[in-house]
Coordinates of C-alpha atoms and ligand atoms in Angstrom, one line a residue:
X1 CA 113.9 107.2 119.5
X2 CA 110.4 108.1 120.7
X3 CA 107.2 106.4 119.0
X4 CA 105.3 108.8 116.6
X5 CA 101.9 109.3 116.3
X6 CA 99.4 111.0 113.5
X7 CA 95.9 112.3 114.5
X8 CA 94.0 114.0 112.2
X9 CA 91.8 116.6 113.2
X10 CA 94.0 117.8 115.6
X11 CA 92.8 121.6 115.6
X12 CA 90.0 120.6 118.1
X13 CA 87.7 118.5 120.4
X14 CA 89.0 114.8 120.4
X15 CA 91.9 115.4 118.2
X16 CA 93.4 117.8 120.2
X17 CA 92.9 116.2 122.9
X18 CA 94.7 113.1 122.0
X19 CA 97.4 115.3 120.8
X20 CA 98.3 116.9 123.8
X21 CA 97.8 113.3 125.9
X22 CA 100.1 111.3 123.3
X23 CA 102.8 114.7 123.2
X24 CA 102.4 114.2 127.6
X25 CA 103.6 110.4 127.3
X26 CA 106.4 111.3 125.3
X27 CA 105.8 110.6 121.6
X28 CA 106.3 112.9 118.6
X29 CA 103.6 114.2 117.4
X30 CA 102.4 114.9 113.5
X31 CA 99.2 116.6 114.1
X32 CA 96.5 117.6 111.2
X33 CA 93.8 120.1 110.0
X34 CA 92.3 122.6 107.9
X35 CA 93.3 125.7 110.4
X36 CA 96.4 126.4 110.6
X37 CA 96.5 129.1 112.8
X38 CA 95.5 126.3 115.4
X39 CA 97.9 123.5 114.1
X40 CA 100.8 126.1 114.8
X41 CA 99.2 127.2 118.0
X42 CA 99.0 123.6 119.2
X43 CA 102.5 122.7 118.1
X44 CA 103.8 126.0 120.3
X45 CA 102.1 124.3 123.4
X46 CA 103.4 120.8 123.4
X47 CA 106.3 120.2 125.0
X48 CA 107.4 117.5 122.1
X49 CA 108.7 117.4 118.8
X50 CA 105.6 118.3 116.2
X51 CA 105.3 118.6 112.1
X52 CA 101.9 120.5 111.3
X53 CA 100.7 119.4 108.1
X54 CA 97.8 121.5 106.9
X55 CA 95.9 119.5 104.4
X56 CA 92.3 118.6 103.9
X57 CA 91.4 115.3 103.6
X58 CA 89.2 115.3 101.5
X59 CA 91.7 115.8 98.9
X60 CA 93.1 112.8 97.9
X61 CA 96.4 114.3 96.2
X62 CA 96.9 116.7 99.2
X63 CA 96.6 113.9 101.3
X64 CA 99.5 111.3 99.1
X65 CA 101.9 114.3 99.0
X66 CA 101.8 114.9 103.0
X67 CA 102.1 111.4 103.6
X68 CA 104.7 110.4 100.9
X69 CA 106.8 114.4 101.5
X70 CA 106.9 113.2 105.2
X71 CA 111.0 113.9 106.3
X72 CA 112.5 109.9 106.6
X73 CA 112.5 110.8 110.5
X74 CA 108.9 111.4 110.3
X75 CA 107.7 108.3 108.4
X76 CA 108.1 105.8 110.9
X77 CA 104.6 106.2 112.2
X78 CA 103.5 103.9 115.0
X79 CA 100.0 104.9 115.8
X80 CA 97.5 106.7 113.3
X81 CA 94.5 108.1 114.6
X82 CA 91.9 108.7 112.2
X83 CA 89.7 111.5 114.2
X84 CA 88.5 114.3 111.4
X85 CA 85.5 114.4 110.8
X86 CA 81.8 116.0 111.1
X87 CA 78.1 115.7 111.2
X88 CA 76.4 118.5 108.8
X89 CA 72.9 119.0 109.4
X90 CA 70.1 116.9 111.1
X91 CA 66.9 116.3 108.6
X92 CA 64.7 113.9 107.4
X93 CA 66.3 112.3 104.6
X94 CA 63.8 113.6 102.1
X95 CA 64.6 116.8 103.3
X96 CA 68.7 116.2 103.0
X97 CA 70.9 118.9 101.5
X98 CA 73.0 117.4 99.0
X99 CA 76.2 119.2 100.1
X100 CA 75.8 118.3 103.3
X101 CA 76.0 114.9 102.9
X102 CA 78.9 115.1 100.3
X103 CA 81.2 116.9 103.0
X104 CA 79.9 113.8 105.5
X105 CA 80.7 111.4 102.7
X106 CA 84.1 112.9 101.5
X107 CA 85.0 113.9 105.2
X108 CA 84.4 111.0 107.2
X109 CA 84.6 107.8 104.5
X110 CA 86.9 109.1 102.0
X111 CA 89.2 111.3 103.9
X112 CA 89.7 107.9 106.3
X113 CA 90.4 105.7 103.3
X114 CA 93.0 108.3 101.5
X115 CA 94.7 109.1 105.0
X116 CA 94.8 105.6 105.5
X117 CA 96.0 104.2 101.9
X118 CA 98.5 106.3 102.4
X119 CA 100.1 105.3 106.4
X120 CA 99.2 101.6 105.9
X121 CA 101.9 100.5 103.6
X122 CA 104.8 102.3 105.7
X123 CA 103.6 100.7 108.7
X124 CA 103.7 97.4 106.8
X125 CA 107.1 97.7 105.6
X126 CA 107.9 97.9 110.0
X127 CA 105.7 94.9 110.4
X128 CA 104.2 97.0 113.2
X129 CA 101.4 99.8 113.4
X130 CA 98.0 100.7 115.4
X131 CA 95.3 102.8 113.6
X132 CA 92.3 103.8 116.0
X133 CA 89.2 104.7 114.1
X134 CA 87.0 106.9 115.6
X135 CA 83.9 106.1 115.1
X136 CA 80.4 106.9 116.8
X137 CA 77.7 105.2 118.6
X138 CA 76.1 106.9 115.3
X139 CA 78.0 103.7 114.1
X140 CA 76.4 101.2 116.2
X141 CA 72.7 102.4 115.7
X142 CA 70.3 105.0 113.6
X143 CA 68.5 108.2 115.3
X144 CA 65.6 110.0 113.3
X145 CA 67.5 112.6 111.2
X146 CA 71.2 111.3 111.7
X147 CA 71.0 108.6 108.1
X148 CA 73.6 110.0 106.5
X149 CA 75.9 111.1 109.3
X150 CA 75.2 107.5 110.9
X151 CA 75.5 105.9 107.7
X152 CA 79.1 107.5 107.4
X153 CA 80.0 105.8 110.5
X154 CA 78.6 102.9 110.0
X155 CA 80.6 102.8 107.0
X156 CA 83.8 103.5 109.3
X157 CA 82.5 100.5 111.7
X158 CA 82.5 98.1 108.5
X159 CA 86.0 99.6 107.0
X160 CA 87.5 99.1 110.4
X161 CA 86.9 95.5 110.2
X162 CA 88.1 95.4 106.9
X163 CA 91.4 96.8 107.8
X164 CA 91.8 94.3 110.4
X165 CA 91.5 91.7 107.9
X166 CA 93.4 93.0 105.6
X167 CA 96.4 94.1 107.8
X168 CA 96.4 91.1 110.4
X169 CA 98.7 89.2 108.6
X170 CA 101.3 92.3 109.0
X171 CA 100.7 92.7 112.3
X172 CA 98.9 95.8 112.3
X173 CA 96.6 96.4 115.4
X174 CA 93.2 98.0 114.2
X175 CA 90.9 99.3 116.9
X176 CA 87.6 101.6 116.6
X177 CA 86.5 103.4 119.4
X178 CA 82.8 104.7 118.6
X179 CA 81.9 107.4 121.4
X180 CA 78.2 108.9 122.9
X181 CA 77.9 112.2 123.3
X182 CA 81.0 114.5 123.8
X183 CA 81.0 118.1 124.2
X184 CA 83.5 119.1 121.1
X185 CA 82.8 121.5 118.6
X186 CA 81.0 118.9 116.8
X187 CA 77.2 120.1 117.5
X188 CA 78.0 124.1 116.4
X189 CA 79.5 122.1 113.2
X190 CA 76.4 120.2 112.7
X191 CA 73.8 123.0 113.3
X192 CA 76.2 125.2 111.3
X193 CA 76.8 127.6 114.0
X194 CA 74.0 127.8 116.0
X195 CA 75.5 127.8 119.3
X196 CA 71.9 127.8 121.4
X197 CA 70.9 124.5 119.1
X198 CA 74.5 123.1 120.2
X199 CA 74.4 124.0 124.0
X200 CA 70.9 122.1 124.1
X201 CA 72.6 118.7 123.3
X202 CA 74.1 118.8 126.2
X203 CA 72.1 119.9 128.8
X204 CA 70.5 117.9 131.7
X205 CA 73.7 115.8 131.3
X206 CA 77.2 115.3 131.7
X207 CA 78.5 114.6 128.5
X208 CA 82.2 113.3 127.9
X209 CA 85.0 115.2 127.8
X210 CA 87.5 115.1 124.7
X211 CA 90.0 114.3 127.4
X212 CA 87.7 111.3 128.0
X213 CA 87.8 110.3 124.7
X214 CA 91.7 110.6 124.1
X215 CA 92.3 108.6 127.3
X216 CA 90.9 105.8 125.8
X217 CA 92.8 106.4 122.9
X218 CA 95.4 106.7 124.5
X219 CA 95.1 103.4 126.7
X220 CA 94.7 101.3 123.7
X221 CA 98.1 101.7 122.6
X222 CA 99.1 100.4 125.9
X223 CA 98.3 96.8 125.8
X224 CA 101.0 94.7 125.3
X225 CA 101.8 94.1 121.1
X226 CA 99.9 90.5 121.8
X227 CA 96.6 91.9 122.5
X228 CA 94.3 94.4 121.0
X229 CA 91.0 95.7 121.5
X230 CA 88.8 95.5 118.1
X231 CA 86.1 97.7 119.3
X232 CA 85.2 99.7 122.3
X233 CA 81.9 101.8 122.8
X234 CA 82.5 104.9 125.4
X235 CA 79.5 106.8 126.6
X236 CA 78.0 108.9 128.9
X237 CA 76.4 107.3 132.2
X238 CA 73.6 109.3 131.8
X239 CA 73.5 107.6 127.7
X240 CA 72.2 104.6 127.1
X241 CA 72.0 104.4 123.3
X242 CA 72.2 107.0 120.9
X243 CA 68.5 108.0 122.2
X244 CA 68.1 107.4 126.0
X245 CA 69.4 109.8 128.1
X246 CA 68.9 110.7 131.3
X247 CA 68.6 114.7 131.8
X248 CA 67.7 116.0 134.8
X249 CA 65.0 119.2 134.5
Ligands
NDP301 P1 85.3 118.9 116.4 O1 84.5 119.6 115.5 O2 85.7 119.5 117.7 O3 86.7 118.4 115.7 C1 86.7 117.9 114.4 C2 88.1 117.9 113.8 O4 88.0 117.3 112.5 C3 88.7 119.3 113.7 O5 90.0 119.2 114.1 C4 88.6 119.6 112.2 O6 89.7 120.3 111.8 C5 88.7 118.1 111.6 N1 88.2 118.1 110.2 C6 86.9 118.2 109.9 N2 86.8 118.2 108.5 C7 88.1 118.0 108.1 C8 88.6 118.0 106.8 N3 87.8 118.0 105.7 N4 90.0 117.8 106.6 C9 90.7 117.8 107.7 N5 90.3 117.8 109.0 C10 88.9 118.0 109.1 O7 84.6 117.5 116.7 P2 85.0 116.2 117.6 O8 86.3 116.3 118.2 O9 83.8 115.8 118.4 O10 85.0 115.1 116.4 C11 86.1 114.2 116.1 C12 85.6 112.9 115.6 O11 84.8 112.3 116.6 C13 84.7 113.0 114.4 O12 85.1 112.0 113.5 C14 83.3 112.8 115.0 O13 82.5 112.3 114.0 C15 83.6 111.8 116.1 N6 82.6 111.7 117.1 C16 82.3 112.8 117.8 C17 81.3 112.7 118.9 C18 80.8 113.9 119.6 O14 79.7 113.8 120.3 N7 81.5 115.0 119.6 C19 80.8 111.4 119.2 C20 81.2 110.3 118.4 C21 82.1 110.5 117.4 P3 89.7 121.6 110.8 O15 88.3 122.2 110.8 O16 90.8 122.5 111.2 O17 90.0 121.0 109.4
8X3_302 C1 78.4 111.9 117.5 C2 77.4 111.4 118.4 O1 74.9 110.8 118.7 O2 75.5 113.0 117.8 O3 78.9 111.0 116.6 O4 75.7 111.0 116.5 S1 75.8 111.5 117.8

């Protein structure tokens, strides 16, 4: 039987991305998201077996009754990749909009904890299980205006750890991965649709790719069950913290 994996946020950017590269190596696929006109048109295009569950995860019962209504030929999850999430707005602190930092909060701390309540214990009962975090160099270090976005993944830096504690005894693998800049949808999230205020993040650069993001994802879960890598930091070349770049012009 082929492995299975779950990656939220699957409707776009890194998530889909991994998606399509785990469906490529043969897995089955449960893919997540809010849209699901683009859950159902991603299952369509992978040539795998795929259950779209639509749920948002920052609901805590929508999240128990995907994971525990999962089909028994669905539950045998071996990786999870927890990938949904978003940065809303970029202000001083004083200046923060309270919303914005709820749907950071509920989005990209809670939503990883309630997905992840909720896989752990079936991968426990299989003595065997690898959840990727994603992360963000936002997790590594602070920028002027990102505190509560960074904060968010810093949070997901420190709960990564945890889980590795937690879980080592049942041989769970935990890894983070905690990207630079990639060219996703992320930046038309964060500036709430202003695509000109998006397209500026990346220029003078080459950013990553999603693709380069889900090939590391991807490679992680290749090591043999023996070894794991904890954390890995992907950037850029032209970034060399969340603040140095390199643009040309
Ligand atoms: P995208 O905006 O392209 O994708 C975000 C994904 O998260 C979408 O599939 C979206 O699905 C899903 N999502 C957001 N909110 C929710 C929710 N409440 N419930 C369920 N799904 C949700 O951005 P990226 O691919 O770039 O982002 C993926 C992850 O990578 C995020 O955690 C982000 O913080 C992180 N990251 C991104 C970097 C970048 O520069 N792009 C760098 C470092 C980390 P839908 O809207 O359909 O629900
Ligand atoms: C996304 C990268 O630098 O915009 O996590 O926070 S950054």
């Amino acid at each position: 039987m082929s492995k299975i994996a779950l990656v939220t946020g699957a409707t776009s950017g890194i998530g889909e991305a991994a998606a399509r590269l785990f469906a490529s190596h043969g897995y089955r696929l449960i893919i997540t998201g809010r849209r699901e006109d683009r859950l159902n048109a991603l299952k369509e295009s992978l040539n795998t077996e795929v259950l779209a569950l639509v749920f948002d995860v920052r609901q805590q019962q929508a999240v128990e009754a995907a994971i525990n209504g999962l089909p028994a030929a669905w539950k045998d999850i071996d990786v999870l990749v927890n990938n949904a999430g978003l940065a809303v707005g970029l202000s001083p602190l004083q200046e923060g909009v309270v919303d914005d930092w709820e749907r950071m909060i509920d989005t990209n701390i809670k939503g990883l904890l309630y997905v992840s309540r909720n896989v752990l214990p079936l991968m426990i009962t299989r003595k065997k299980g690898h959840v990727i975090n994603i992360g963000s160099i936002a997790g590594k270090e602070v920028y002027p205006n990102g505190n509560v976005y960074c904060g968010t993944k810093h949070a997901v830096d420190a709960i990564s750890q945890g889980m590795r504690i937690d879980t080592v005894q049942h041989g769970i693998k935990v890894t983070a991965i905690h990207p630079g800049a990639v060219e996703t949808e992320f930046s038309i999230v964060r500036f709430k649709g202003d695509e000109e205020r998006a397209n500026a993040v990346y220029k003078g650069f080459e950013p990553l790719t999603a693709k380069d993001v889900a090939e590391s994802i991807y490679y992680v879960t290749t090591l043999p069950a023996h070894a794991n890598i904890n954390d890995l930091v992907l950037m850029p070349t032209a970034q060399a913290s969340a603040t140095v770049l390199h643009r040309n012009g």
